[in-house]
Short mmCIF file of C-alpha atoms in Angstrom, two decimals:
data_model
loop_
_atom_site.label_atom_id
_atom_site.label_comp_id
_atom_site.label_asym_id
_atom_site.label_seq_id
_atom_site.Cartn_x
_atom_site.Cartn_y
_atom_site.Cartn_z
CA MET A 1 -2.93 19.25 -2.19
CA ASP A 2 -6.49 19.55 -1.66
CA ILE A 3 -7.02 19.75 -5.30
CA GLN A 4 -5.19 16.88 -6.29
CA LEU A 5 -6.93 14.89 -3.69
CA ALA A 6 -10.51 15.94 -4.35
CA ALA A 7 -9.93 15.27 -8.25
CA THR A 8 -8.17 12.04 -7.36
CA SER A 9 -10.98 10.55 -5.07
CA ALA A 10 -13.85 11.78 -7.69
CA ALA A 11 -12.21 9.68 -10.31
CA ILE A 12 -11.77 6.69 -7.88
CA THR A 13 -15.53 6.81 -7.08
CA ALA A 14 -16.41 7.03 -10.68
CA ALA A 15 -14.10 4.17 -11.74
CA ALA A 16 -15.86 2.12 -8.62
CA ASP A 17 -19.20 3.05 -9.99
CA ARG A 18 -18.26 2.10 -13.48
CA HIS A 19 -17.16 -1.18 -12.29
CA PHE A 20 -19.89 -2.17 -10.08
CA GLN A 21 -22.77 -1.23 -12.44
CA GLU A 22 -23.90 -3.93 -15.15
CA ALA A 23 -23.79 -2.93 -18.80
CA SER A 24 -27.40 -3.12 -18.82
CA LEU A 25 -28.13 -0.73 -16.14
CA SER A 26 -25.52 1.94 -17.23
CA GLY A 27 -26.73 5.20 -16.78
CA HIS A 28 -29.64 4.70 -14.08
CA HIS A 29 -29.33 5.44 -10.61
CA GLN A 30 -29.35 2.37 -8.53
CA GLU A 31 -29.43 2.10 -4.51
CA TYR A 32 -26.78 1.90 -2.77
CA THR A 33 -26.59 -2.01 -2.17
CA ASP A 34 -27.15 -2.75 -5.68
CA ARG A 35 -24.56 -0.46 -6.89
CA VAL A 36 -21.76 -0.82 -4.67
CA CYS A 37 -22.20 -4.28 -3.59
CA ARG A 38 -22.83 -6.09 -6.88
CA ARG A 39 -19.28 -7.44 -8.06
CA GLY A 40 -16.88 -8.06 -5.17
CA ARG A 41 -14.33 -5.44 -4.46
CA PHE A 42 -12.78 -2.60 -6.42
CA LEU A 43 -9.02 -2.34 -5.78
CA VAL A 44 -6.89 0.74 -5.93
CA GLY A 45 -3.15 0.64 -6.19
CA ILE A 46 -1.21 3.35 -4.63
CA ALA A 47 2.69 3.44 -5.09
CA GLY A 48 5.42 5.87 -4.98
CA ARG A 49 9.23 5.70 -3.96
CA PRO A 50 9.73 6.07 -0.03
CA GLY A 51 9.23 9.59 0.93
CA SER A 52 6.40 10.13 -1.64
CA GLY A 53 3.74 10.60 1.17
CA LYS A 54 1.80 7.66 -0.41
CA THR A 55 0.62 6.39 3.31
CA THR A 56 -0.73 9.61 4.05
CA VAL A 57 -2.38 10.30 0.58
CA ALA A 58 -4.23 7.09 0.58
CA ARG A 59 -5.65 7.97 4.00
CA ALA A 60 -6.90 11.43 2.71
CA LEU A 61 -8.47 9.83 -0.14
CA CYS A 62 -10.41 7.06 1.67
CA VAL A 63 -11.73 9.93 3.81
CA LEU A 64 -13.17 11.54 0.65
CA ILE A 65 -14.38 8.41 -0.91
CA ASN A 66 -16.14 7.34 2.20
CA ARG A 67 -17.48 11.05 2.39
CA HIS A 68 -18.65 10.73 -1.09
CA TYR A 69 -20.63 8.10 -0.34
CA ARG A 70 -22.36 9.04 2.80
CA ALA A 71 -23.21 12.06 1.22
CA SER A 72 -24.89 10.45 -2.12
CA GLU A 73 -26.31 7.66 -0.75
CA PRO A 74 -28.69 7.99 2.12
CA ALA A 75 -28.47 3.95 2.89
CA ALA A 76 -24.99 4.18 3.67
CA GLU A 77 -25.63 5.91 6.93
CA ASP A 78 -22.15 5.65 8.88
CA ALA A 79 -20.70 2.85 7.43
CA ASP A 80 -17.37 3.00 5.58
CA VAL A 81 -17.02 1.49 1.95
CA ALA A 82 -13.40 2.32 1.12
CA VAL A 83 -10.46 1.31 3.73
CA VAL A 84 -6.73 1.32 3.28
CA VAL A 85 -4.59 -1.60 3.42
CA GLY A 86 -0.81 -0.91 3.80
CA LEU A 87 1.71 -3.17 2.16
CA ASP A 88 3.98 -2.92 5.33
CA GLY A 89 2.05 -5.39 6.90
CA TRP A 90 3.60 -8.07 4.80
CA SER A 91 6.94 -7.06 5.62
CA ALA A 92 7.28 -10.02 7.95
CA ARG A 93 5.15 -12.96 8.16
CA PRO A 94 3.56 -14.74 11.54
CA ALA A 95 6.21 -16.95 13.40
CA HIS A 96 4.13 -20.28 12.66
CA SER A 97 4.48 -20.01 9.10
CA LEU A 98 8.03 -19.11 8.55
CA SER A 99 10.10 -20.88 5.65
CA THR A 100 13.15 -23.12 6.50
CA ALA A 101 14.49 -22.53 3.18
CA VAL A 102 17.66 -21.09 2.55
CA LEU A 103 17.00 -17.26 1.91
CA THR A 104 18.82 -14.85 -0.56
CA PRO A 105 17.66 -11.77 -2.12
CA ASP A 106 16.73 -13.46 -5.69
CA SER A 107 15.55 -16.93 -4.42
CA SER A 108 12.57 -17.98 -6.33
CA GLY A 109 11.61 -20.40 -3.51
CA PRO A 110 9.13 -19.80 -0.56
CA SER A 111 8.41 -15.98 0.30
CA VAL A 112 9.91 -15.13 3.82
CA ALA A 113 9.44 -11.79 5.52
CA SER A 114 11.22 -9.12 6.89
CA SER A 115 10.68 -8.50 10.75
CA ARG A 116 13.78 -7.90 12.43
CA ALA A 117 13.69 -11.67 13.82
CA VAL A 118 13.27 -13.13 10.62
CA LEU A 119 15.97 -11.10 8.78
CA ASP A 120 18.45 -13.03 11.09
CA ARG A 121 17.65 -16.26 8.85
CA PHE A 122 18.47 -14.60 5.75
CA ASP A 123 21.71 -16.23 3.98
CA ASP A 124 23.30 -12.89 4.48
CA PRO A 125 21.80 -11.33 7.53
CA ALA A 126 23.64 -8.09 7.77
CA GLU A 127 22.86 -7.56 3.81
CA ALA A 128 19.16 -8.27 4.44
CA HIS A 129 19.05 -5.80 7.80
CA ARG A 130 20.74 -3.23 5.44
CA ARG A 131 18.44 -3.79 2.85
CA ARG A 132 15.04 -4.26 4.88
CA GLY A 133 12.46 -2.59 2.68
CA ALA A 134 13.80 -4.01 -0.62
CA ALA A 135 11.06 -5.93 -2.40
CA TRP A 136 12.88 -9.29 -1.91
CA THR A 137 12.60 -9.14 1.93
CA PHE A 138 8.73 -8.99 1.91
CA ASP A 139 6.35 -11.48 1.95
CA ALA A 140 5.31 -11.40 -1.62
CA ALA A 141 3.46 -14.54 -1.54
CA GLY A 142 1.77 -13.95 1.11
CA TYR A 143 0.44 -10.38 -0.18
CA ARG A 144 -0.49 -11.74 -3.76
CA ALA A 145 -2.89 -14.65 -1.63
CA PHE A 146 -4.52 -11.68 0.27
CA VAL A 147 -5.16 -9.73 -2.90
CA GLU A 148 -6.69 -12.81 -4.54
CA ARG A 149 -8.91 -13.35 -1.65
CA LEU A 150 -9.89 -9.46 -1.85
CA LEU A 151 -11.51 -10.64 -5.24
CA ARG A 152 -12.57 -14.03 -4.79
CA GLU A 153 -14.46 -13.65 -1.23
CA GLU A 154 -16.85 -11.28 0.39
CA GLY A 155 -16.38 -11.92 3.77
CA GLU A 156 -14.49 -10.50 6.46
CA LEU A 157 -10.60 -10.97 5.82
CA ALA A 158 -7.98 -9.97 8.33
CA ALA A 159 -5.20 -8.16 6.97
CA PRO A 160 -1.46 -7.33 9.10
CA THR A 161 -0.52 -4.03 9.83
CA PHE A 162 3.00 -2.44 10.84
CA SER A 163 3.85 -1.10 14.33
CA HIS A 164 5.93 1.81 14.21
CA THR A 165 6.75 1.25 17.74
CA THR A 166 8.13 -2.25 17.57
CA LYS A 167 9.04 -1.84 14.14
CA ASP A 168 7.43 -4.98 13.26
CA PRO A 169 4.18 -6.30 11.68
CA VAL A 170 1.15 -6.72 13.54
CA ALA A 171 -0.88 -10.22 12.34
CA GLY A 172 -4.48 -9.51 11.79
CA GLY A 173 -3.90 -5.84 12.81
CA LEU A 174 -6.91 -4.78 10.45
CA SER A 175 -10.47 -6.30 9.23
CA VAL A 176 -11.55 -5.56 5.68
CA LEU A 177 -15.18 -5.86 6.21
CA PRO A 178 -18.06 -7.10 3.68
CA ARG A 179 -18.92 -3.55 3.60
CA HIS A 180 -15.22 -2.50 2.43
CA LYS A 181 -15.92 -2.22 -1.41
CA ILE A 182 -13.34 0.21 -2.36
CA VAL A 183 -9.85 -1.24 -0.95
CA LEU A 184 -6.61 1.15 -1.36
CA LEU A 185 -3.75 -1.12 -1.52
CA GLU A 186 -0.98 1.16 -0.33
CA GLY A 187 2.82 0.49 -0.55
CA LEU A 188 6.24 0.67 -2.32
CA TYR A 189 5.53 -2.34 -4.84
CA THR A 190 1.58 -2.52 -5.07
CA LEU A 191 2.31 -2.01 -8.67
CA LEU A 192 5.29 -4.03 -9.25
CA GLU A 193 5.72 -5.91 -12.26
CA HIS A 194 8.88 -7.88 -11.71
CA GLY A 195 8.84 -11.00 -9.57
CA ALA A 196 5.91 -13.64 -10.18
CA HIS A 197 3.92 -12.86 -7.25
CA TRP A 198 4.21 -9.16 -7.46
CA ALA A 199 3.25 -8.79 -10.85
CA ALA A 200 0.17 -11.46 -10.34
CA ALA A 201 -0.66 -9.01 -7.74
CA ALA A 202 -0.49 -5.65 -9.55
CA ARG A 203 -2.58 -7.03 -12.46
CA LEU A 204 -5.47 -7.54 -10.17
CA VAL A 205 -5.17 -3.82 -9.35
CA HIS A 206 -8.25 -2.18 -11.08
CA LEU A 207 -6.89 1.67 -10.71
CA PRO A 208 -3.17 2.02 -10.79
CA ILE A 209 -2.10 5.55 -8.96
CA LEU A 210 1.75 6.69 -8.67
CA VAL A 211 2.41 9.49 -6.03
CA ALA A 212 5.27 11.21 -7.37
CA VAL A 213 8.23 13.23 -5.93
CA GLY A 214 11.63 14.01 -7.13
CA PRO A 215 14.39 12.17 -5.25
CA GLU A 216 15.83 15.29 -3.52
CA THR A 217 12.37 16.27 -1.59
CA ALA A 218 12.34 12.16 -0.74
CA GLN A 219 15.51 12.35 0.77
CA LEU A 220 15.17 15.53 2.75
CA ARG A 221 11.69 14.00 3.99
CA LEU A 222 13.54 10.39 4.71
CA VAL A 223 16.38 11.99 6.54
CA ARG A 224 13.71 13.77 8.97
CA ARG A 225 11.56 10.54 9.10
CA HIS A 226 14.44 8.28 10.18
CA LEU A 227 15.99 10.97 13.00
CA ARG A 228 12.45 11.22 14.41
CA ALA A 229 11.49 7.83 14.54
CA GLY A 230 15.10 6.75 16.28
CA ILE A 231 16.01 4.53 13.38
CA VAL A 232 19.68 6.20 13.19
CA ALA A 233 21.58 8.32 15.72
CA ASP A 234 22.64 11.42 13.56
CA PRO A 235 22.33 12.88 10.17
CA ARG A 236 25.07 11.53 8.76
CA GLN A 237 23.73 8.05 9.14
CA ALA A 238 20.34 9.20 8.15
CA ILE A 239 21.83 10.67 4.94
CA HIS A 240 23.53 7.14 4.45
CA ARG A 241 21.02 4.96 4.66
CA VAL A 242 18.55 6.83 2.55
CA ALA A 243 21.18 6.74 -0.08
CA ALA A 244 22.14 3.11 0.27
CA ASN A 245 18.51 1.73 0.46
CA ASP A 246 15.72 4.08 0.17
CA LEU A 247 16.34 5.90 -2.96
CA PRO A 248 17.71 2.55 -4.65
CA ASN A 249 14.33 0.85 -3.79
CA GLY A 250 12.44 3.80 -5.44
CA GLU A 251 14.23 4.02 -8.63
CA TYR A 252 13.79 0.24 -8.95
CA LEU A 253 10.02 0.40 -8.11
CA LEU A 254 9.68 3.11 -10.62
CA ALA A 255 11.59 1.05 -13.31
CA ASN A 256 9.62 -2.01 -13.04
CA SER A 257 5.86 -1.14 -12.11
CA ARG A 258 2.73 -0.87 -13.96
CA GLN A 259 1.97 2.49 -15.69
CA PRO A 260 -0.28 4.77 -13.40
CA ALA A 261 -3.78 5.58 -14.60
CA LEU A 262 -3.67 8.43 -12.28
CA LEU A 263 -0.61 10.53 -11.15
CA ILE A 264 -0.54 12.62 -7.70
CA THR A 265 2.23 14.99 -7.49
CA SER A 266 3.62 15.05 -3.87
CA ILE A 267 3.71 18.71 -2.04
CA ASP A 268 4.60 19.47 1.50
CA ASP A 269 1.39 20.15 3.16
CA PRO A 270 1.37 20.24 6.89
CA ALA A 271 -2.19 19.89 6.92
CA LEU A 272 -1.62 16.35 5.55
CA ALA A 273 1.36 15.45 7.83
CA ALA A 274 0.83 12.04 9.31
CA PRO A 275 2.62 11.24 12.58
CA ASP A 276 4.49 8.09 11.22
CA GLU A 277 5.21 9.49 7.66
CA ALA A 278 6.40 12.53 6.07
CA PRO A 279 3.94 14.21 3.66
#
């Protein structure tokens, strides 16, 4: 995937440069601080069905983008310009902000998250646990608020991350610093247009990217991932989980997401494999 990643990272940096340049200065070389820090942040949305490898792709793109700016801008020194923020951090809210509302999959009320403890408070806990990872189990309102702050505020922002050890989000696990002017928003629903909060956040993305993979390949990767992570005990359970939850979530997001400006075709590349996600 090296060629695809190189081309995509080049497209991202070119689009970001255009975003940060004032029209009157177009075509002129600017100092790093003028060119990259002029207008807030540039948001890249990276989506794809479960098992597409979007997390791994986002991390690889982030490395290439930062390498580009270090090489082309002496003033960048060792400071990273790009950072990856994963949507999985919003699969649960901090305990102090949990809603006490009745929770249903199609509720238009307060957004409530999907940590295992919180799922027990849904109107149908068994269904909530079974469908963990569906769009309605995420804190869409919290994610939208964060994306809005990325564009409105230039200071340091705390973002939640996800622990694959505890299988729950970690509040404040990542800091988006003032120097992080290119933010790669990675996750299933970063381009979703169904639901007010998801749609509002998706509209704020400057460059939408889709990581594409066929359902058969995705299923094989997800079965391996679930077995490796200990989520299920045997292959039959893994196959059932993928068919009942992961694949429907993928079809839903593909049918209801923004049209991507860039497409990456996912292939199995051992060099890109991450410990917490199939390539």
